[in-house]
Coordinates of C-alpha atoms in Angstrom, one line a residue:
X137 CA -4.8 37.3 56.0
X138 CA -5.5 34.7 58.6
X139 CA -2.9 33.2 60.2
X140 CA -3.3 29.5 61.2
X141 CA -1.4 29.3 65.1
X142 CA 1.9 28.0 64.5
X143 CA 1.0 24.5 66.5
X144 CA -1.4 23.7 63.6
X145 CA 1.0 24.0 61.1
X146 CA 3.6 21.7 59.7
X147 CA 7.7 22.1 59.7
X148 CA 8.4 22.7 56.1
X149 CA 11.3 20.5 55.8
X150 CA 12.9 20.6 51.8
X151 CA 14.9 17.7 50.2
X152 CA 14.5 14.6 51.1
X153 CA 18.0 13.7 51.1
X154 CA 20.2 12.3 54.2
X155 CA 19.7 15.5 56.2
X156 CA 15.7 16.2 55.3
X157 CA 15.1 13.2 56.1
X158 CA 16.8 13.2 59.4
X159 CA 15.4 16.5 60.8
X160 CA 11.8 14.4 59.7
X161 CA 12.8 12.0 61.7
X162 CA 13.6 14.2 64.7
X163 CA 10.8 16.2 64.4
X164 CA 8.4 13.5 64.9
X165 CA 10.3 12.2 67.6
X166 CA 9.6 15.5 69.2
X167 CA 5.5 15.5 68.3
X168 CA 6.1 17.9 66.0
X169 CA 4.4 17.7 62.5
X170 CA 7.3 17.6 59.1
X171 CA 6.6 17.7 55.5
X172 CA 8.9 17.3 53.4
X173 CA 9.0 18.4 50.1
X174 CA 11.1 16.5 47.5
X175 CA 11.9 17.8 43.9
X176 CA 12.5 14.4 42.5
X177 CA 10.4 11.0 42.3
X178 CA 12.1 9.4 45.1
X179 CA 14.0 9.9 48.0
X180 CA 17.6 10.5 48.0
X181 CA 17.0 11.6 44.5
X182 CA 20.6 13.5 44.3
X183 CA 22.5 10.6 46.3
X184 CA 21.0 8.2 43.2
X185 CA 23.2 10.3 40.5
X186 CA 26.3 9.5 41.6
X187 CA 25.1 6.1 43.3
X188 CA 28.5 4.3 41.7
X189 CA 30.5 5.8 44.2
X190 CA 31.6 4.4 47.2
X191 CA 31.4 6.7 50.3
X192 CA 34.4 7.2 52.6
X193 CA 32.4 7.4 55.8
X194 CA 31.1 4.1 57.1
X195 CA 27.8 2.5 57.6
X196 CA 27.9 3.2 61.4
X197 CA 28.8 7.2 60.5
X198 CA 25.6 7.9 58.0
X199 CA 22.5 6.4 60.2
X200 CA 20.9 9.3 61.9
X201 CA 20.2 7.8 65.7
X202 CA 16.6 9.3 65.3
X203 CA 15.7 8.2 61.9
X204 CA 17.1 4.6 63.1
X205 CA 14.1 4.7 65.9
X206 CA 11.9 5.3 63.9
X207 CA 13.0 2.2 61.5
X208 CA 13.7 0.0 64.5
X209 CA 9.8 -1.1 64.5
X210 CA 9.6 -1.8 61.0
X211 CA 12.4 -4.8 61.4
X212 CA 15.2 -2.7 59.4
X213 CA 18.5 -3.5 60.8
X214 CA 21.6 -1.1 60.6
X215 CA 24.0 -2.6 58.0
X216 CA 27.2 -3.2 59.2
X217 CA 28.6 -0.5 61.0
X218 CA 32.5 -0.9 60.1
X219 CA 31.4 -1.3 56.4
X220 CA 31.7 1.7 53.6
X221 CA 28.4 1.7 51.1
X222 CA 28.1 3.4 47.9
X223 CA 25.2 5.9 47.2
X224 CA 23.0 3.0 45.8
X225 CA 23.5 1.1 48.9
X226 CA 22.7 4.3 51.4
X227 CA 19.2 5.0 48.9
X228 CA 18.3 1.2 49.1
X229 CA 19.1 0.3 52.5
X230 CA 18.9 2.9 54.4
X231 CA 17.0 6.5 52.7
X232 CA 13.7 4.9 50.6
X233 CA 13.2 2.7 53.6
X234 CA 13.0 5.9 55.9
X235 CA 11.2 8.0 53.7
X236 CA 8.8 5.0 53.0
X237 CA 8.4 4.9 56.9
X238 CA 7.8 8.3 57.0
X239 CA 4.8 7.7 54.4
X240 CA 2.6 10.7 53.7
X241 CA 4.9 13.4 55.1
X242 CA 7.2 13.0 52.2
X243 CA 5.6 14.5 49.2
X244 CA 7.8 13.9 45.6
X245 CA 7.8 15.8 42.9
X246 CA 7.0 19.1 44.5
X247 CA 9.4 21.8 43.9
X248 CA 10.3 24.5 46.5
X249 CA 10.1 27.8 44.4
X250 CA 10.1 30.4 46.5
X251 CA 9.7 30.7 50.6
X252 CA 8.3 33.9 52.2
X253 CA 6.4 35.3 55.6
X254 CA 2.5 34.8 54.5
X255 CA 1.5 38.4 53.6
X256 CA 5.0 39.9 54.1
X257 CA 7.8 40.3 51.6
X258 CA 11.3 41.2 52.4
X259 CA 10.8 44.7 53.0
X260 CA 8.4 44.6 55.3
X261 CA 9.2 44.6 59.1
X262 CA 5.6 44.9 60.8
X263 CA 4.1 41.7 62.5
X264 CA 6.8 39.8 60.4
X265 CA 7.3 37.4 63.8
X266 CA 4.0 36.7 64.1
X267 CA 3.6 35.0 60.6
X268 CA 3.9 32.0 59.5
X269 CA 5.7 31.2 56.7
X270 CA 4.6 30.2 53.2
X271 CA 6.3 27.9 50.8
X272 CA 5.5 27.9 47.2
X273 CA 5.9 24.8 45.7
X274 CA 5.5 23.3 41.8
X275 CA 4.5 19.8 41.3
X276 CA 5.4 18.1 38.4
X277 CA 1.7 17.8 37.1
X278 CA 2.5 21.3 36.7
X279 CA 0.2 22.4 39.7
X280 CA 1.1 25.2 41.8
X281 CA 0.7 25.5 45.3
X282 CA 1.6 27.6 48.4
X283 CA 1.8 25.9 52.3
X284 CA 1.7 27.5 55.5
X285 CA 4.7 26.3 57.5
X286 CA 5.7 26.8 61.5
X287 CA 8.8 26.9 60.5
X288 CA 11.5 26.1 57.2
X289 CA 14.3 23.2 57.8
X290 CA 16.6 23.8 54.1
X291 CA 18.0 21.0 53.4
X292 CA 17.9 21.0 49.9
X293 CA 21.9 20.8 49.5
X294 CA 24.0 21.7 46.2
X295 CA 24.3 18.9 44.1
X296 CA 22.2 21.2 41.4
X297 CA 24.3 24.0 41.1
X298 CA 28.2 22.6 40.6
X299 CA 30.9 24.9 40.3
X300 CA 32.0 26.3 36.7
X301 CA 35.7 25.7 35.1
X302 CA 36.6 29.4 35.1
X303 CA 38.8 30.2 37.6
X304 CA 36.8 33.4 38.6
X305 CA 33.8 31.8 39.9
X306 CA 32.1 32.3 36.2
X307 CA 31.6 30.1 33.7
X308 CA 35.2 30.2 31.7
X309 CA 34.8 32.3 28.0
X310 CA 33.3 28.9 25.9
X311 CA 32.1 27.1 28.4
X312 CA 28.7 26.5 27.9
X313 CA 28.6 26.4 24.3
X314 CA 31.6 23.4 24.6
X315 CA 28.8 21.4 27.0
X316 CA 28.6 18.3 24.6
X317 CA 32.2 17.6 26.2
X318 CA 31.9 18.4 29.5
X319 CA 30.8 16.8 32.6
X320 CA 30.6 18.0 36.0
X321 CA 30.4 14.6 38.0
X322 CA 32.5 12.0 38.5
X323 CA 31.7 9.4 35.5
X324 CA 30.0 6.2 36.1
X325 CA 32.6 3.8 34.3
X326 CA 30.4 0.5 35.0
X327 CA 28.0 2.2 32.7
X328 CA 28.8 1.1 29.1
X329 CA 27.6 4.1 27.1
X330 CA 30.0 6.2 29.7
X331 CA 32.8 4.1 29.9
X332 CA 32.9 4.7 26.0
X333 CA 32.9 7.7 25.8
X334 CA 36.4 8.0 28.2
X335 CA 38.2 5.0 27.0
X336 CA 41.4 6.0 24.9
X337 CA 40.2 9.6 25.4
X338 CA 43.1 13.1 26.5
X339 CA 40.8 13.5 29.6
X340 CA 41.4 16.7 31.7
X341 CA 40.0 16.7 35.1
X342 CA 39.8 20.0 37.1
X343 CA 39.4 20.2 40.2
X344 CA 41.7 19.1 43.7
X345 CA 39.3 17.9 46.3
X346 CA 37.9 14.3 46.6
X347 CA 36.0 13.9 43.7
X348 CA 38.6 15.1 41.8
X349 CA 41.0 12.3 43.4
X350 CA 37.5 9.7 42.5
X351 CA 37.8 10.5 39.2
X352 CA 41.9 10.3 38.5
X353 CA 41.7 6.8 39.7
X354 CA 38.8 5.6 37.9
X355 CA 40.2 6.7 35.0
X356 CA 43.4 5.3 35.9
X357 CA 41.8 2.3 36.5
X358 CA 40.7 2.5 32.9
X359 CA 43.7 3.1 31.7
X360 CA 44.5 -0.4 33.3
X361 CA 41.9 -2.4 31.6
X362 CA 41.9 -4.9 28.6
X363 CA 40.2 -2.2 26.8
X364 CA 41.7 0.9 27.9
X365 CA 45.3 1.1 26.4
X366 CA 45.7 5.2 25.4
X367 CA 43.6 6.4 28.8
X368 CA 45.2 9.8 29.6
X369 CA 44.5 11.8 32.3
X370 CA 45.7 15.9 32.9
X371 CA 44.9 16.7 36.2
X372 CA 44.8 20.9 36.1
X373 CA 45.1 22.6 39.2
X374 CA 44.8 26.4 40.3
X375 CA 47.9 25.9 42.8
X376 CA 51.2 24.4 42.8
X377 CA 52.3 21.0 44.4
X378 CA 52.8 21.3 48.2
X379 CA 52.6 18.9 51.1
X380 CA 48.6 18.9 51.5
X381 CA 48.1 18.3 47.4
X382 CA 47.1 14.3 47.7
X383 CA 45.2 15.2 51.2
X384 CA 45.8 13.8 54.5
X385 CA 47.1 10.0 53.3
X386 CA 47.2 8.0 56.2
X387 CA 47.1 10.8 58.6
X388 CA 43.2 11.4 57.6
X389 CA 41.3 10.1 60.3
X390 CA 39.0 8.8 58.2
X391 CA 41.0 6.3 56.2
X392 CA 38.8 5.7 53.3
X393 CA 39.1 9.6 52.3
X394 CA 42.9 9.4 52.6
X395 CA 43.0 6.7 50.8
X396 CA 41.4 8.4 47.7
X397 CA 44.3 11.0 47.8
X398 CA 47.2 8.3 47.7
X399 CA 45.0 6.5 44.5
X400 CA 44.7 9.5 43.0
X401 CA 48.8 9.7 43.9
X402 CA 49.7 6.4 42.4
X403 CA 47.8 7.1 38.9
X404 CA 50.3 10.2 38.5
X405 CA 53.2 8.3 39.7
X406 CA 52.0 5.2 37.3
X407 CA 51.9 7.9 34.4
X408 CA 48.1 7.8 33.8
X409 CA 47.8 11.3 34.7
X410 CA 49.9 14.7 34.3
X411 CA 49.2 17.5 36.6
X412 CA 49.3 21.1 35.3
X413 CA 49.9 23.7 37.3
X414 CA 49.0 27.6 38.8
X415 CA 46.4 27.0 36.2
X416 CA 43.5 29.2 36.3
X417 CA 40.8 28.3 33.1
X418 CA 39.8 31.7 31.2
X419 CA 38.3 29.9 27.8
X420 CA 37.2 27.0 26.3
X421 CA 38.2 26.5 22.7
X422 CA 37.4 23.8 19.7
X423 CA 39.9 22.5 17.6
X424 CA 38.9 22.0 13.8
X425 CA 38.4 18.4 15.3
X426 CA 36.0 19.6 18.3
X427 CA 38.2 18.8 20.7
X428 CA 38.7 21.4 23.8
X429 CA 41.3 23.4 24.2
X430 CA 41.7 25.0 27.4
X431 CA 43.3 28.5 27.9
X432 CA 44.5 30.1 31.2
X433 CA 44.3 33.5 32.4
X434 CA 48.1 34.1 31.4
X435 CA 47.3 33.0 27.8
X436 CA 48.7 29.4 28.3
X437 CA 47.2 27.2 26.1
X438 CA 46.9 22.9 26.7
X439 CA 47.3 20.2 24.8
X440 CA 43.4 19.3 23.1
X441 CA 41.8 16.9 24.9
X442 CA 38.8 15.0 24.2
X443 CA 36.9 15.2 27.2
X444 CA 36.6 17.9 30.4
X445 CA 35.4 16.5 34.0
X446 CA 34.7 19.7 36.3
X447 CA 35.0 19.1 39.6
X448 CA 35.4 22.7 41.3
X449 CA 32.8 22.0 44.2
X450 CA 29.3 23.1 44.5
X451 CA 27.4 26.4 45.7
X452 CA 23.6 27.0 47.1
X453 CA 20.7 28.2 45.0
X454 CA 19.5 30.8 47.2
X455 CA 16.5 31.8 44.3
X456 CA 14.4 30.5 45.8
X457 CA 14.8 32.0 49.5
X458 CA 14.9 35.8 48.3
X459 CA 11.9 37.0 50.4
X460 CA 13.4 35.8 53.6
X461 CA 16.1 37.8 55.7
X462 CA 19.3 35.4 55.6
X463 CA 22.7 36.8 57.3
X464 CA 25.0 35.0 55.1
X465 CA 28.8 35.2 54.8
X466 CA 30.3 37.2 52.0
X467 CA 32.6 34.6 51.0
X468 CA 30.7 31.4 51.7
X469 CA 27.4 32.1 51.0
X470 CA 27.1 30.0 55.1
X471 CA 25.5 31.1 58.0
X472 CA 27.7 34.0 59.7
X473 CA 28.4 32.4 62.9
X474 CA 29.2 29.3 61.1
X475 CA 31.1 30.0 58.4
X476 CA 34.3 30.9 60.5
X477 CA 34.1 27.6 61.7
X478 CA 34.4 26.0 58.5
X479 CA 36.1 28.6 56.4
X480 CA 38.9 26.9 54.2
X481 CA 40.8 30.9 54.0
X482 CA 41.8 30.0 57.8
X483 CA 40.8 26.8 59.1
X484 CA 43.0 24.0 60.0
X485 CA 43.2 20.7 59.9
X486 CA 39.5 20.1 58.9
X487 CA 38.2 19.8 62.3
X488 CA 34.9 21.8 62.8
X489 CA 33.7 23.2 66.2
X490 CA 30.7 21.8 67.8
X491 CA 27.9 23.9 65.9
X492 CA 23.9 24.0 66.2
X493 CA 21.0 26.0 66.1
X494 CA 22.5 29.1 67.1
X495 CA 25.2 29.3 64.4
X496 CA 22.6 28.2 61.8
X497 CA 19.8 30.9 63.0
X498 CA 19.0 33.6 60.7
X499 CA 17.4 37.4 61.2
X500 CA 13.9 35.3 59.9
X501 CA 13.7 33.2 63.3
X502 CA 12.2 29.6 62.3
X503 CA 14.4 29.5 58.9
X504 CA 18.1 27.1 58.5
X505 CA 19.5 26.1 56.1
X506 CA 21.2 22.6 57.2
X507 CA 23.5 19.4 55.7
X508 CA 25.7 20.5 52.5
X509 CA 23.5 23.8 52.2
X510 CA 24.7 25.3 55.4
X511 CA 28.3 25.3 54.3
X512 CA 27.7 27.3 51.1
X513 CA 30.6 27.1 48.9
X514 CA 32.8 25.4 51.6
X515 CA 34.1 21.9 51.4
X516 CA 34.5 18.9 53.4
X517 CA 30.9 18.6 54.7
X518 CA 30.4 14.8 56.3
X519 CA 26.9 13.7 56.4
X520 CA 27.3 13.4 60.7
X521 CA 27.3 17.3 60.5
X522 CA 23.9 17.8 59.0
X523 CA 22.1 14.9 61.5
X524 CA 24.0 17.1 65.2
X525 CA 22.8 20.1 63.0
X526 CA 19.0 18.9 62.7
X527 CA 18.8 17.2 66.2
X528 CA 20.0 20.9 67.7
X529 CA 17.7 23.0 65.2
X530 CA 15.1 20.4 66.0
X531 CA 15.3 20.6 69.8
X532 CA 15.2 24.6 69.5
X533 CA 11.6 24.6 67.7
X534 CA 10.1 22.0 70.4
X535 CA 11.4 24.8 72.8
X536 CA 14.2 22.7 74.4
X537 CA 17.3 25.1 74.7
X538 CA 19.2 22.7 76.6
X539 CA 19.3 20.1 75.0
X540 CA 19.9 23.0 71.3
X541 CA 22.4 24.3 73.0
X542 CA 24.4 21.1 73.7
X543 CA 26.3 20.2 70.7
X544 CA 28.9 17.7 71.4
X545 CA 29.8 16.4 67.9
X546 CA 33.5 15.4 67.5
X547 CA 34.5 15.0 63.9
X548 CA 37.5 13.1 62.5
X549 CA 40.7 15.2 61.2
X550 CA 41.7 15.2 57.5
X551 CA 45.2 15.3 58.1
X552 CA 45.5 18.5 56.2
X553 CA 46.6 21.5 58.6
X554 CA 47.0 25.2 57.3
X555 CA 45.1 28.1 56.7
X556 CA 44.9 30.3 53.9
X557 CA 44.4 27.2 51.3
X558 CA 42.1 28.4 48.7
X559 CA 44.9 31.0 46.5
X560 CA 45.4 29.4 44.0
X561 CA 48.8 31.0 42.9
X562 CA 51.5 28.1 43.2
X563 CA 53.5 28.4 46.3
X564 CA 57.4 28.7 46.3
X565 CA 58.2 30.1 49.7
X566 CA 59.1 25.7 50.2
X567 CA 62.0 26.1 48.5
X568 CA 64.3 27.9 50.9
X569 CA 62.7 25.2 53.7
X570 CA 63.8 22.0 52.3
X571 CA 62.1 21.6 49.5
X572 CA 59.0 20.1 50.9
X573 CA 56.3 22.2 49.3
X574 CA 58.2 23.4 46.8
X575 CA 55.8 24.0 43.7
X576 CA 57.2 23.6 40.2
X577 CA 56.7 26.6 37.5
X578 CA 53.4 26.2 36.1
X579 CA 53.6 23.5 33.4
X580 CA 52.6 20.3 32.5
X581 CA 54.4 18.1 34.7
X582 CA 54.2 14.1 36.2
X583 CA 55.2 13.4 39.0
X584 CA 57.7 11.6 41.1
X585 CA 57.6 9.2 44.1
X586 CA 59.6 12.2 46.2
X587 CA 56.3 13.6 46.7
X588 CA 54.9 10.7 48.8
X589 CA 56.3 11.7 52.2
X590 CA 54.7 15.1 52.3
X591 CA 51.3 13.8 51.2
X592 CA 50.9 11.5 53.6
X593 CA 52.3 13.2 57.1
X594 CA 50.2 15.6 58.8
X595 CA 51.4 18.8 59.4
X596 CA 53.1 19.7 56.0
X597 CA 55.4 22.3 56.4
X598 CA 52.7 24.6 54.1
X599 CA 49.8 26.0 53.9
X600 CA 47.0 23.8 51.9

């Protein structure tokens, strides 16, 4: 097969989401040649499904300095920096204008199925170096077609492929067959047709991380409203209460994300939402109503509720990149050099090392996987990662080590210290030290304003 010399070929760059469209941007700063490949009809076409909510990094956090170049000369102007956008706002104001400046080296509606060394599958080792890669993509005419690429920038993220309810990692026993009443995004409660489907609705929400927090207070925010008098919430969570349970509070050094933590806080302690427990989902049931029952692997059984909202975090769709050689973690699904950076099993504090093109690089040389992708099944990715990641991976394909090599991003602290934070078994060892992350026996509990110390210091005297 003939083999185009790398130099003629294009950087096969897929998603053109925050990070794709960064690593674009750096890539032409550097004369090299992207294409990026985007799955939907527009750019940012993931960011536009949950475009109702408000991000808690600020404007002056999620401009790539690369990508802002290359809008300078088009008259854009950087929103204002101290100022937090929602999704819509980043798409509107900031992604479509970039991708429409990057013109014809954004292609939509051209599906990534499957990337490969031209003429080589996995298996085989001879000449693999030497060849260029080849990306199969499906367009949504329904052609197929297969590109030659220098190299392959994955960006494609996980917003496709959300966690399941069962507490093993697999969908719980009902699941799929109860998807009529559950969602696994936060809801868009400006959207009539949505908000009626939750108001005076048993809601339970599963899930502990930020969207999860999003979620309780829009619903207790419902609750609030004219309209929404009988607006319950039941907050179910694989581990006890302890210190870290609301987040990092005011100790977050981004403020915006600890405030979603003391929201979601204040709709418990307001009574709009009980939390249960050390609860792990095994089944999802119907009542003779329809209504969902949920079970847990110690045969516990909830109150119905109308409505589930699953928010258990995301994973990467790695289908697609079976014929190359990745070194991935066991546990993460990241990058091996990466992932005990960001490892939630041992890291502390949220702060992540300065990482780049090194930590990212896989046995295949020329193929990352960058922005949300990169961490696998880990958490707590901020969009300022994925742009140090691309300018790094960037810099090593133009052949400039030096500059690859020096990673200097500083990223704030969540305010949540404490390895080992992904058990799930409630924690009691608090008890005999004050009481401070003491967790109460599994059960369906609200709680009380006592709690409000511990959630917002740093340094809780347990583990996350």
């Amino acid at each position: 097969m003939f083999a185009p010399s790398p130099a003629d070929l294009p950087v096969a760059v897929i998603g053109a989401g925050p990070t794709g469209l960064a690593a674009a941007a750096h890539l032409t700063e550097r004369g090299l040649r992207p294409l990026v490949l985007e799955a939907g009809a527009a750019a940012g076409a993931t960011v536009r499904e949950w475009a109702h909510v408000r991000l808690f990094s600020t404007w002056g956090e999620i401009v790539d300095p690369a990508a802002e170049k290359l809008l300078a000369p088009t008259g854009w102007s950087r929103p204002d920096a101290a100022a937090y956008p929602s999704g819509q706002d980043w798409v509107e104001r900031y992604l479509q204008p970039l991708a429409d400046t990057l013109g014809k080296r954004v292609r939509y509606g051209a599906r990534v199925t499957g990337v490969s060394r031209a003429g080589r599958d996995l298996i085989v080792d001879a000449d693999r170096e030497t060849q260029p890669f080849v990306v199969h993509v499906q367009h949504s005419d329904g052609r197929e077609e297969r590109i030659l690429a220098a190299a392959v920038i994955d960006a494609s993220g996980t917003w496709t492929t959300p966690s399941p309810a069962g507490g093993s990692g697999l969908p719980a026993l009902g699941e799929q067959a109860a998807h009529d009443r559950i969602a696994y995004r936060v809801p868009d409660l400006t959207d009539p047709a949505v908000r009626a489907r939750y108001t005076g609705k048993r809601i339970a929400v599963i899930g502990s991380g930020a969207s999860a927090f999003t979620a309780l207070a829009s619903l207790a925010d419902l609750a609030r409203s004219q309209n929404g008098a009988g607006t319950k919430a039941v907050w179910i969570l694989r581990r006890g209460i302890s210190g870290s349970t609301f987040g990092g509070g005011e100790a977050d050094q981004l403020p915006a994300r600890g405030a979603l933590g003391l929201a979601a806080k204040t709709a418990v302690d307001d009574g709009h939402a009980d939390a249960v427990t050390g609860f792990r989902t095994e089944a999802v049931e119907r009542d003779t109503d329809g209504r969902v029952i949920l079970v847990a692997e110690d045969g516990r059984r909830l109150q119905a509720v109308d409505e589930v909202i699953v928010l258990t975090g995301f994973r990467p769709d790695l289908s697609f990149l079976s014929e190359v050689r990745l070194r991935l973690d066991e546990r993460l699904q990241a990058p091996v050099e990466l992932a005990p950076l960001i490892d939630p099993n041992q890291h502390s504090c949220g702060t992540v090392y300065p990482h780049g093109h090194r930590e990212l690089a896989h046995p295949d040389s020329g193929v990352y996987l960058v922005g949300m992708k990169s961490y696998g099944r880990a958490p707590t990715f901020l969009a300022m990662t994925g742009y140090e990641q691309v300018r790094s991976v960037v810099a090593a394909l133009a052949g400039d080590t030096d500059a690859a090599d020096r990673v200097e991003l500083v990223l704030p602290e969540t305010g949540v210290c404490g390895g080992a934070g992904l058990f799930d078994t409630p924690d009691t060892a608090g008890a005999d030290a004050g009481g401070c992350c003491a967790a109460p026996a599994p059960q369906l509990i609200q709680l009380t304003p006592a709690s409000a110390g511990s959630a917002t210091t740093a340094g809780g005297c347990c583990d996350a």
